[in-house]
Coordinates of C-alpha atoms and ligand atoms in Angstrom, one line a residue:
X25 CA 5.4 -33.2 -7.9
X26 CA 6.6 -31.1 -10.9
X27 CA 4.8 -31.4 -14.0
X28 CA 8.2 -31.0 -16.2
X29 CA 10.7 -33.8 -14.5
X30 CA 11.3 -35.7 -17.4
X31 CA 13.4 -32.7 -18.3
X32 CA 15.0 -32.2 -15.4
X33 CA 18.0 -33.5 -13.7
X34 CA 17.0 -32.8 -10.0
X35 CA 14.4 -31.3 -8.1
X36 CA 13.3 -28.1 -7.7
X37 CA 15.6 -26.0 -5.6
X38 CA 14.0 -24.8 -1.9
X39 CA 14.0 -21.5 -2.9
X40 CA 12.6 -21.6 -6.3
X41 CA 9.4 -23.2 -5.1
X42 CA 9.0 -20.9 -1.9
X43 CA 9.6 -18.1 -4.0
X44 CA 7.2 -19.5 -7.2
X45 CA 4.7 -21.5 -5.9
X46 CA 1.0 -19.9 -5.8
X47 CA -0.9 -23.1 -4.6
X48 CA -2.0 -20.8 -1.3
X49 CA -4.5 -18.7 -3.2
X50 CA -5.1 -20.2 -6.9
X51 CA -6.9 -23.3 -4.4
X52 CA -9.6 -20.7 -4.8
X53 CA -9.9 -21.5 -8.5
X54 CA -10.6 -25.5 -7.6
X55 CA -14.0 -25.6 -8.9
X56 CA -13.5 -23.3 -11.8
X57 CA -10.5 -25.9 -12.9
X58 CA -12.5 -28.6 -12.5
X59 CA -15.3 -27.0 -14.5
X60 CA -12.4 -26.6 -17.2
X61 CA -11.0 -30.2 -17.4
X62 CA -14.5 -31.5 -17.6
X63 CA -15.0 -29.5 -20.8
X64 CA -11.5 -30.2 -22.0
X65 CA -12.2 -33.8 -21.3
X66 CA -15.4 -33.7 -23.8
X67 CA -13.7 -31.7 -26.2
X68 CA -11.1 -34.4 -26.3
X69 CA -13.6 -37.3 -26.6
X70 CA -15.6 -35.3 -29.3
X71 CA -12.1 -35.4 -31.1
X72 CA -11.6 -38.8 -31.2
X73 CA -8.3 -37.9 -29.0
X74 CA -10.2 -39.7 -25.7
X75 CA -12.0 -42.5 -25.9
X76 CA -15.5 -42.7 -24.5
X77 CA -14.2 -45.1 -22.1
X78 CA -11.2 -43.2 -20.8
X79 CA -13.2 -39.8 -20.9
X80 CA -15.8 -41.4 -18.6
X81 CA -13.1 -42.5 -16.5
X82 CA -11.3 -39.0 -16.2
X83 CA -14.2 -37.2 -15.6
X84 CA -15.3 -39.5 -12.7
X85 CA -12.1 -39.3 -11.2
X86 CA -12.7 -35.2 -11.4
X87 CA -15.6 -35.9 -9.9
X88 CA -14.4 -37.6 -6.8
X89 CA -11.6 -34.8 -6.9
X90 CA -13.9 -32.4 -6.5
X91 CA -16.2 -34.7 -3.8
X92 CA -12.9 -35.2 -1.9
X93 CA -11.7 -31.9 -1.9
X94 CA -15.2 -31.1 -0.6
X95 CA -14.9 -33.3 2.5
X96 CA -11.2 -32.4 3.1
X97 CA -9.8 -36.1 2.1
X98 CA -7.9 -34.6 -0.5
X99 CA -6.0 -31.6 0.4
X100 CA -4.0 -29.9 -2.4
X101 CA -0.4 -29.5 -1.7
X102 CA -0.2 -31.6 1.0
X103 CA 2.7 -34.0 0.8
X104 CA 6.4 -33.8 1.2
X105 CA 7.5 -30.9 1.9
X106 CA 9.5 -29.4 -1.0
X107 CA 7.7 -31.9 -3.2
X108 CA 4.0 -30.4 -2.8
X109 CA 2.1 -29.1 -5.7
X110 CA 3.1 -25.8 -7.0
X111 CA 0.0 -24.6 -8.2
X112 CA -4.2 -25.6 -8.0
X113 CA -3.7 -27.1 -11.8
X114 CA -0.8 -29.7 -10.8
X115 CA -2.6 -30.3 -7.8
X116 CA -5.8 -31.6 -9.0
X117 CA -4.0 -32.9 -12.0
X118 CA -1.7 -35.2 -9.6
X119 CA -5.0 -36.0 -8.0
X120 CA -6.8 -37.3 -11.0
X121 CA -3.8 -39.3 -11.7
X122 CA -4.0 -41.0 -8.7
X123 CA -7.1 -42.0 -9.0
X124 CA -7.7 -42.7 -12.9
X125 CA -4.1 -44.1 -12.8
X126 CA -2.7 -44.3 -16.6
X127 CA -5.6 -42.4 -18.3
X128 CA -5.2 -39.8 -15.9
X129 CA -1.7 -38.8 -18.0
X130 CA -4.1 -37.8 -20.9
X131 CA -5.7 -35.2 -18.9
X132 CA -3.5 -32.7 -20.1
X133 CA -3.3 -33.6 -23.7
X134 CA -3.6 -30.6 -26.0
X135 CA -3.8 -28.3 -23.1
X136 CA -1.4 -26.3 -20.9
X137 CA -1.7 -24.4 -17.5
X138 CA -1.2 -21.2 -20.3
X139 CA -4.7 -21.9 -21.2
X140 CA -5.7 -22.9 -18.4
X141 CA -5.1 -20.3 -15.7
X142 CA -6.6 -18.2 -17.9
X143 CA -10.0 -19.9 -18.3
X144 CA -10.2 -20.4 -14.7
X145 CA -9.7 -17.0 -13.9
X146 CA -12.3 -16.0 -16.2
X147 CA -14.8 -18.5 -15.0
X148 CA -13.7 -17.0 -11.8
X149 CA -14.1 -13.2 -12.4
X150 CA -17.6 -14.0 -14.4
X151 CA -18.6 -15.1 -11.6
X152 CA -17.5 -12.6 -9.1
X153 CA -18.7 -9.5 -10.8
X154 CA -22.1 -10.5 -10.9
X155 CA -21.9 -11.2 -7.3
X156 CA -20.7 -7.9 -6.6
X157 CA -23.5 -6.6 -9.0
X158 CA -26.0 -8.1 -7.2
X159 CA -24.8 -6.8 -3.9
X160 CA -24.3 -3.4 -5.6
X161 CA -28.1 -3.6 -6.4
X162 CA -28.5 -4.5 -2.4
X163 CA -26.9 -1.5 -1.3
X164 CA -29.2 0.7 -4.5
X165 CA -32.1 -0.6 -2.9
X166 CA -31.2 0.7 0.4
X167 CA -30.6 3.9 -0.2
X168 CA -34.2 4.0 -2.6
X169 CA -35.9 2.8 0.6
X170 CA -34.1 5.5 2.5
X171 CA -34.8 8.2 -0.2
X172 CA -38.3 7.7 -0.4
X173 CA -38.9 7.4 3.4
X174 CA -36.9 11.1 3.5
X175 CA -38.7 12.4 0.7
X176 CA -42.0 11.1 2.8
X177 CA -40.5 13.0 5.7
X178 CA -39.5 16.0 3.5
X179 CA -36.4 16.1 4.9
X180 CA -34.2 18.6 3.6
X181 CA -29.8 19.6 3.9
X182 CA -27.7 22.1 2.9
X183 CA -26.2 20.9 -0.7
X184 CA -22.6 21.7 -0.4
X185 CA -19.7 23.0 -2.4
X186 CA -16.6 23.3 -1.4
X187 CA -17.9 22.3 1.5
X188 CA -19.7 25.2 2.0
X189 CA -23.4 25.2 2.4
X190 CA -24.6 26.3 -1.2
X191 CA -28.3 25.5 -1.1
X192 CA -31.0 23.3 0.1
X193 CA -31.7 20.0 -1.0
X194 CA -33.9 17.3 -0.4
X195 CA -32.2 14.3 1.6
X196 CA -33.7 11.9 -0.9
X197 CA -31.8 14.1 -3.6
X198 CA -28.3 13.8 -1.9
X199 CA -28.9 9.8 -1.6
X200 CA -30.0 8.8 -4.9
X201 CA -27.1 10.6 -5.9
X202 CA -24.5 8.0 -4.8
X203 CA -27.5 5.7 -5.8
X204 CA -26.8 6.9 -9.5
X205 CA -22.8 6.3 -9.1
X206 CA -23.7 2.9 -8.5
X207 CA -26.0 2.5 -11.3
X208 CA -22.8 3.4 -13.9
X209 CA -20.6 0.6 -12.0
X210 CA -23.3 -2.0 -12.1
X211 CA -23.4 -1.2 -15.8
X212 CA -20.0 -1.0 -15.8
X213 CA -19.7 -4.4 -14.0
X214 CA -22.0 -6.1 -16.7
X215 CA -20.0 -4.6 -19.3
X216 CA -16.7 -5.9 -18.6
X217 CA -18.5 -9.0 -18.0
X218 CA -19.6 -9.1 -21.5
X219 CA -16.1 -8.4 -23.0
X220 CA -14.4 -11.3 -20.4
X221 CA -16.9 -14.0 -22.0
X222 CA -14.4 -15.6 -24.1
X223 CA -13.0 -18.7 -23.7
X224 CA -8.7 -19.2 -24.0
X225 CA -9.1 -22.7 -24.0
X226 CA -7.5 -24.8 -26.9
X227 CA -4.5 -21.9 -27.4
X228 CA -2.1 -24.4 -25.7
X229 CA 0.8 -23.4 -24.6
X230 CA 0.5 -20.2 -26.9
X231 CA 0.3 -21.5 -30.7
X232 CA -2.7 -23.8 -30.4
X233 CA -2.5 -27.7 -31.5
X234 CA -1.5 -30.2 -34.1
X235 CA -4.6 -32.5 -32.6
X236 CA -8.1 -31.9 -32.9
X237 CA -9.1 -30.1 -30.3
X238 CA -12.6 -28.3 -30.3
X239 CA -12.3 -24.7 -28.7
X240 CA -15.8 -23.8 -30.3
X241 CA -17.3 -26.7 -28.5
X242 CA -15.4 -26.1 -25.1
X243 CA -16.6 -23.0 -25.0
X244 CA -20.1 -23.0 -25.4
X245 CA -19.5 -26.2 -22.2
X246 CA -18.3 -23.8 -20.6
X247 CA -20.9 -21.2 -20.9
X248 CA -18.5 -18.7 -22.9
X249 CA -20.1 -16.7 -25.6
X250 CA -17.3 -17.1 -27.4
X251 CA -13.8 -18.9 -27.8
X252 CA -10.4 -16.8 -28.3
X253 CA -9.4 -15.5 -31.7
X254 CA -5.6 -15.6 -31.3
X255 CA -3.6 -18.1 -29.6
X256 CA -0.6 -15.5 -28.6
X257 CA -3.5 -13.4 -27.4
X258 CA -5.6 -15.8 -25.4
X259 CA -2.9 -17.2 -23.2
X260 CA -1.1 -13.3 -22.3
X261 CA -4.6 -11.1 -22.3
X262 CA -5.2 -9.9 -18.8
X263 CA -7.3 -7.0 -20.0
X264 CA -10.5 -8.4 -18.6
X265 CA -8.2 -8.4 -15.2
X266 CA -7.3 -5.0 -15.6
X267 CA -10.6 -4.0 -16.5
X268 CA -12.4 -5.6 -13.8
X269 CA -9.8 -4.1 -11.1
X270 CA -11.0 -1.0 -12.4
X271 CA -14.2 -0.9 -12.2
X272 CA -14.0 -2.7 -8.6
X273 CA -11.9 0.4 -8.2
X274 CA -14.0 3.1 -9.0
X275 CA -17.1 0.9 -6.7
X276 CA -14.2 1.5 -4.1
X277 CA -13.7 5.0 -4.7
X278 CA -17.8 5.8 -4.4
X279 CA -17.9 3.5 -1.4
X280 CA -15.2 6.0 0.2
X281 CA -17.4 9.3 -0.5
X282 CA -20.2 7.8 0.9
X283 CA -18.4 6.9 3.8
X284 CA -16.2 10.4 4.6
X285 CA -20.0 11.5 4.1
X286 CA -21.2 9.3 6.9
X287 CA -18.0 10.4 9.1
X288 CA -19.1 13.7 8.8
X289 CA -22.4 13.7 9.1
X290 CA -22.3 11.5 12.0
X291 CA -19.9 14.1 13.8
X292 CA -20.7 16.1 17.1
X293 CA -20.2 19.3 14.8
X294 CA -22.3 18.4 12.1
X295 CA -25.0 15.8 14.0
X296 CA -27.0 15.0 10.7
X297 CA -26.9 11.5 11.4
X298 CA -26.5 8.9 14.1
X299 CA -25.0 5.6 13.6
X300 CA -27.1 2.2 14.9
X301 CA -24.7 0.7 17.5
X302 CA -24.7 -2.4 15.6
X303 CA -23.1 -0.1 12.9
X304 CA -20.6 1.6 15.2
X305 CA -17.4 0.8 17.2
X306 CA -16.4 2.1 20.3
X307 CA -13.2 2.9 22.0
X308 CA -11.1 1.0 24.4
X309 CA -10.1 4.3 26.7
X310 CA -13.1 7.0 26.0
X311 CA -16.4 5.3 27.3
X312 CA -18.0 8.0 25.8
X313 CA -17.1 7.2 21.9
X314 CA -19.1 6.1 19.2
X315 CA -16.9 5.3 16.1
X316 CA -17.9 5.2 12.3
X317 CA -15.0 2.7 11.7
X318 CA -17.3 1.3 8.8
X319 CA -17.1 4.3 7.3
X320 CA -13.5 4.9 7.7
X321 CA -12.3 1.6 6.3
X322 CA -14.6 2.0 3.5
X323 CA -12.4 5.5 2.8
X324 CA -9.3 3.8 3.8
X325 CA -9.8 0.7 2.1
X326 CA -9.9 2.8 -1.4
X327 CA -6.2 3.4 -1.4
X328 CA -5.1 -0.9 -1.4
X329 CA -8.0 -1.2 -4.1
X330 CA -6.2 1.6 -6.1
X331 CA -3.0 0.0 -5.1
X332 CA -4.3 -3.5 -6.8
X333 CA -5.3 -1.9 -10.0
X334 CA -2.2 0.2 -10.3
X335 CA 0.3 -2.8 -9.6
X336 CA -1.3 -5.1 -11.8
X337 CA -1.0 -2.5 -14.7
X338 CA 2.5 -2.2 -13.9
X339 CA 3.2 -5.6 -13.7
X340 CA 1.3 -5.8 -17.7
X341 CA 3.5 -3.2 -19.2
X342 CA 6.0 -4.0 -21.2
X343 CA 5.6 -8.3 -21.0
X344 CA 6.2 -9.7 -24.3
X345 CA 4.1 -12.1 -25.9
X346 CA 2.7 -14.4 -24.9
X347 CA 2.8 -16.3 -21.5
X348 CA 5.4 -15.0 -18.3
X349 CA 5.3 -15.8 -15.0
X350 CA 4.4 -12.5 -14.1
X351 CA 1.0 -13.1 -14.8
X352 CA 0.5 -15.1 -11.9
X353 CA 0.5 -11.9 -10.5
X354 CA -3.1 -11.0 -11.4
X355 CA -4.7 -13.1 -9.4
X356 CA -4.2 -12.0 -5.6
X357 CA -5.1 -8.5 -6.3
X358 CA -8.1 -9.2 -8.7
X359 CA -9.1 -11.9 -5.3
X360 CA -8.0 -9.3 -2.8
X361 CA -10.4 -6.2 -4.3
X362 CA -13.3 -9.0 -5.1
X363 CA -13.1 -9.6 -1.6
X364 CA -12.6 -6.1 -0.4
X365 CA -15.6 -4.7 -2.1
X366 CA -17.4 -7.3 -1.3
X367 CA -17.3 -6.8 1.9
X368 CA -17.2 -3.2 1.8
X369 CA -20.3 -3.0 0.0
X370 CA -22.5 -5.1 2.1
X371 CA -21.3 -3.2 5.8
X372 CA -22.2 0.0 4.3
X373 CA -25.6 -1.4 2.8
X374 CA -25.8 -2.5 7.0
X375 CA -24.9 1.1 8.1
X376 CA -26.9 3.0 5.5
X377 CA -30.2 0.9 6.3
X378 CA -30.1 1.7 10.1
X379 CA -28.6 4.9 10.6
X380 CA -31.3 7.7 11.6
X381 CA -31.0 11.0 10.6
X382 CA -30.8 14.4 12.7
X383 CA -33.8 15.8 10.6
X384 CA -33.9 18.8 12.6
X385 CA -30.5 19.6 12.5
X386 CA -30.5 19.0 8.8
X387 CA -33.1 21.7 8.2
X388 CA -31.7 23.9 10.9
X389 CA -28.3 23.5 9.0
X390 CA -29.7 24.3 5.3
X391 CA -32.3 27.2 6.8
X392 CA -29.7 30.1 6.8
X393 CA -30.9 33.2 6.3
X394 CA -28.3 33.3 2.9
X395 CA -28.8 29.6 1.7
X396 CA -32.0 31.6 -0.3
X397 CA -29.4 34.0 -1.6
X398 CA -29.8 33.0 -5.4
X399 CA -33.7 32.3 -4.8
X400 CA -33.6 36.3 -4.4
X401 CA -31.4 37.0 -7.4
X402 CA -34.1 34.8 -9.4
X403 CA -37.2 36.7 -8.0
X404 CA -35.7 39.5 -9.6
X405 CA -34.9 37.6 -12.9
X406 CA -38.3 37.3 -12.8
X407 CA -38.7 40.8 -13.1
X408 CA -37.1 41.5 -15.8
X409 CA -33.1 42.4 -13.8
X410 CA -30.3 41.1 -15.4
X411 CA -28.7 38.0 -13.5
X412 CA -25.4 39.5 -12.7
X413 CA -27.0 42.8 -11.6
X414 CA -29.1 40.7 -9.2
X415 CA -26.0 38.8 -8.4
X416 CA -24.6 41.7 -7.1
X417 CA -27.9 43.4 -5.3
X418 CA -27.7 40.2 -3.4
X419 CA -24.3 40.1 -2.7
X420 CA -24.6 43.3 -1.2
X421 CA -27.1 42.6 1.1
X422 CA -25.3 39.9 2.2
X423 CA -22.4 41.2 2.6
X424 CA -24.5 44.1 4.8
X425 CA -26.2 41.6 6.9
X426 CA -22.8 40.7 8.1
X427 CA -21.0 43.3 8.5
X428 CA -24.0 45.1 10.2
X429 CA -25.2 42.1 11.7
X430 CA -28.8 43.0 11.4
X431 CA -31.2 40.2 9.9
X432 CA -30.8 39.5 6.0
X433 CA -35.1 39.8 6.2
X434 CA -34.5 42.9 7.4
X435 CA -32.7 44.0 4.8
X436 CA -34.8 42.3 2.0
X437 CA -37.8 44.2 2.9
X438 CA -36.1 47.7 2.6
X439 CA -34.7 46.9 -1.1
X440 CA -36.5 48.6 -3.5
X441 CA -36.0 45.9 -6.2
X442 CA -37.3 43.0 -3.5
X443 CA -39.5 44.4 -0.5
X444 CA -41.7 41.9 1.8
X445 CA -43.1 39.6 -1.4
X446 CA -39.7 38.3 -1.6
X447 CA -39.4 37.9 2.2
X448 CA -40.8 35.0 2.0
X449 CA -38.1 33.3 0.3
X450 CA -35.9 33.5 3.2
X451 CA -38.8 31.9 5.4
X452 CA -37.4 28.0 6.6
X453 CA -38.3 25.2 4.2
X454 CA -39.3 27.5 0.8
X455 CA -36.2 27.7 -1.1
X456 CA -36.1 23.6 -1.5
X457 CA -39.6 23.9 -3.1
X458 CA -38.0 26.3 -5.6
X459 CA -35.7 23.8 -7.3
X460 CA -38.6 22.5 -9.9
X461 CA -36.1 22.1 -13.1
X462 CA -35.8 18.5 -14.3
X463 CA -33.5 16.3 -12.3
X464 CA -33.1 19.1 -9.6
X465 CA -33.1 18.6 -5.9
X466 CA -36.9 20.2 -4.7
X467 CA -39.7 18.0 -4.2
X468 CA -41.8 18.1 -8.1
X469 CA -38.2 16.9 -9.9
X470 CA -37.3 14.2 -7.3
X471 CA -40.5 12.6 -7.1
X472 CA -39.9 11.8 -11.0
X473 CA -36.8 11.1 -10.1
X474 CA -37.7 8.6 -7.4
X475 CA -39.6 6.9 -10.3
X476 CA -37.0 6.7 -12.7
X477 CA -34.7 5.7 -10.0
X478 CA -36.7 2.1 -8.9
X479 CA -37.2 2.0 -12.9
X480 CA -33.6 1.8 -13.4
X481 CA -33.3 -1.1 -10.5
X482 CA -36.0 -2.9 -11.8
X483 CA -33.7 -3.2 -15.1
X484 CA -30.7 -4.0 -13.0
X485 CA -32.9 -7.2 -11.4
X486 CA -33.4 -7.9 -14.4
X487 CA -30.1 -8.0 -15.7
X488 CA -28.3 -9.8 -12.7
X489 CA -31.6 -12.8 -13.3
X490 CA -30.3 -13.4 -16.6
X491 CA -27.1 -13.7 -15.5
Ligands
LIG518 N1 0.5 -20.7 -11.6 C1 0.6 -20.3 -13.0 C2 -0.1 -18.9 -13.1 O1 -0.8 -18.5 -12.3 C3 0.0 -21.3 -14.0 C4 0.6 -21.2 -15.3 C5 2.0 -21.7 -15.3 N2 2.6 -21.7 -16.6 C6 3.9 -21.8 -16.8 N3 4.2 -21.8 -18.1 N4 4.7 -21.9 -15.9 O2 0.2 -18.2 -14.1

């Protein structure tokens, strides 16, 4: 069924409805439409546009509608073929019809799928980011249970940049800081939240109504803080879309450096970490292989999610006001990254709870002789030498130790400026301790850290509660 044949001469060509149709994933907005005619049914009624009677009748045929599509009885877009419903909205609206018979034709008074679509798809995304929030927090948790068990352990890695070791850190220091990233997107999350929370409802088509419709009252139904300012604006504004594909992004983007992390770490050459077989693949030739596919596809799957965002921005520029068609474009990538973090986000919370870590070889690795390099610059700070001259003492001796291959220690002990006090630098596990500025990675700044860390969830819980 069309919703515009008293227009038309003839059907819809084949084509055109292979080519427009969108009924295979806007089904996924069912509830959220039906959420929306309900309210737009009572709006209507408090108008004086519905009567009581007919209003009660509508909504208990959306009711059954949504009972029916519940069981399966009623299947949207099933039909003749050619003739099947082009979109969730017709569907359900065809539905209604059926059942409520002639009052089911005022459904759609003072309404049109303009507003529509977009109120469902903001129920929708509402919704979804506080779902990914709260699964966001999931994965927080994990790695603050994992932080404080390594801090426990006073397990300690090389910090690296450039992916060269630089100097110690605690483990529980290198986890909370992905734990951080995700403490801007949850905030992020909620904040694009908070800017979506406004109800298009009552625009119409794009210039609002000559009947007295109540967006005000829809809205608060509907559980929007607000309704729409601009009618123009209501039905074209796919900000909140763009927005939330954004920040989806960028949870994408942190889920990919925690997992080329994990890749390496979990490598024969590095060995810092081993993966929990329920957390690993393995191969279908090398008996031998464990595989951090998790991990990979957590990397891999960044580039669609940035493909999502960067296709729906190019499918907003340069749209006139108000309503196109190309807006039905937002919805399969704003579904497909929803989906993609969501489960992205939960296998990595998997693989980050049970993976063990190589504690050993994660001391071992940080323990070089020159990842105390700067410690010995500093004990000469101390003593009064300018930085960049003990820059360069230590440089030297580094550079010595090398060349000469004779122990750094060695070396220490002979310089005048250092001698066998600062010796003791170089000994395994020391330079960590030395990192005691605030929000540093050595054991008296990360136990406040710690602390501030399971504050800042605690907030979060709080937050997702209220919804
Ligand atoms: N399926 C359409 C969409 O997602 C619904 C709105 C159709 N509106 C229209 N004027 N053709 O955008």
């Amino acid at each position: 069924m069309t919703l515009w044949e008293g227009r038309f001469g003839s059907g819809p060509a084949a084509e055109l409805w292979r080519y427009t149709v969108s009924l295979h994933y806007d089904s996924r907005l069912a509830t959220d439409d039906l959420a929306g005619s309900r309210a737009h049914v009572r709006g209507l009624a408090r108008g004086g546009i519905l009567s009581e009677e007919d209003a009660g009748i509508l909504l208990a045929a959306l009711d059954r509608v949504e009972e029916e599509l519940a069981t399966g009885e009623f299947v949207p877009g099933a039909g003749d073929a050619g003739a099947a419903d082009e979109d969730i909205h017709t569907a359900i609206e065809r539905r209604v019809t059926e059942i409520a018979g002639d009052v089911g034709a005022r459904l759609h008074t003072g309404r049109s799928r303009n507003d529509q679509v977009a109120t469902d798809l903001r129920l929708f995304t509402k919704r979804a980011l506080l779902e990914v929030a709260s699964r966001v927090v999931d994965l927080q948790s994990v790695l603050l249970a994992r932080a404080e068990s390594a801090f426990a352990d006073e397990i300690y890695l090389p910090g690296y940049t450039h992916l060269q070791r630089a100097q110690p850190v605690l483990l529980a220091h290198h986890l909370l800081a992905h734990g951080w990233a995700l403490a801007r997107d949850v905030d992020r999350l909620f904040d694009a939240r908070r800017r979506l929370d406004v109800s298009p409802l009552g625009a119409g088509a794009l210039a609002g109504s000559s009947l007295p419709l109540d967006p005000d009252g829809v809205a608060a139904d509907l559980g929007f803080a607000a309704r729409f300012d601009n009618s123009l604006d209501a039905v074209s504004d796919r900000d909140f879309v763009a927005e939330s594909l954004f920040v989806l992004t960028l949870i994408g983007v942190h889920l990919s450096r925690i997992g080329e992390e994990m890749v390496l770490w979990t490598s024969d050459e590095w060995g810092f970490a081993t993966l929990d077989d329920a957390y690993a693949t393995g191969s279908s030739m090398l008996p031998q292989k464990k595989n951090p596919d998790i991990a990979e596809l957590a990397r891999g799957k960044s580039g669609r999610l940035i493909g999502d965002l960067a296709g729906l921005l190019a499918t907003l520029k340069g749209l006139p006001l108000s309503y196109n068609r190309d807006l039905q474009e937002d919805k399969e990538p704003l579904f497909d990254a929803v989906d993609q973090i969501t489960g992205g986000v939960s296998a990595l919370t998997g693989l980050l709870a049970s993976v063990s870590w190589d504690a050993g070889r994660m001391r071992a690795a940080a323990d070089t002789q020159s990842a105390a390099a700067v410690d010995l610059a500093e004990w000469m700070v101390e003593r009064g030498m300018p930085f960049r001259q003990a820059h360069s003492v230590v440089g030297g001796l580094v550079r010595d130790a090398l060349q000469r291959r004779v122990p750094l220690a060695e070396l220490v002990q002979a310089h005048p400026a250092l001698g066998e006090a600062a010796v003791s630098l170089l000994e395994p596990g020391v330079a960590v301790t030395r990192r005691t500025t605030p929000g540093g990675a050595g054991p008296v700044p990360v136990a406040a850290q710690l602390h501030r860390f399971a504050e800042v969830l605690e907030a979060e819980r709080v937050r997702l509660a209220a919804g």
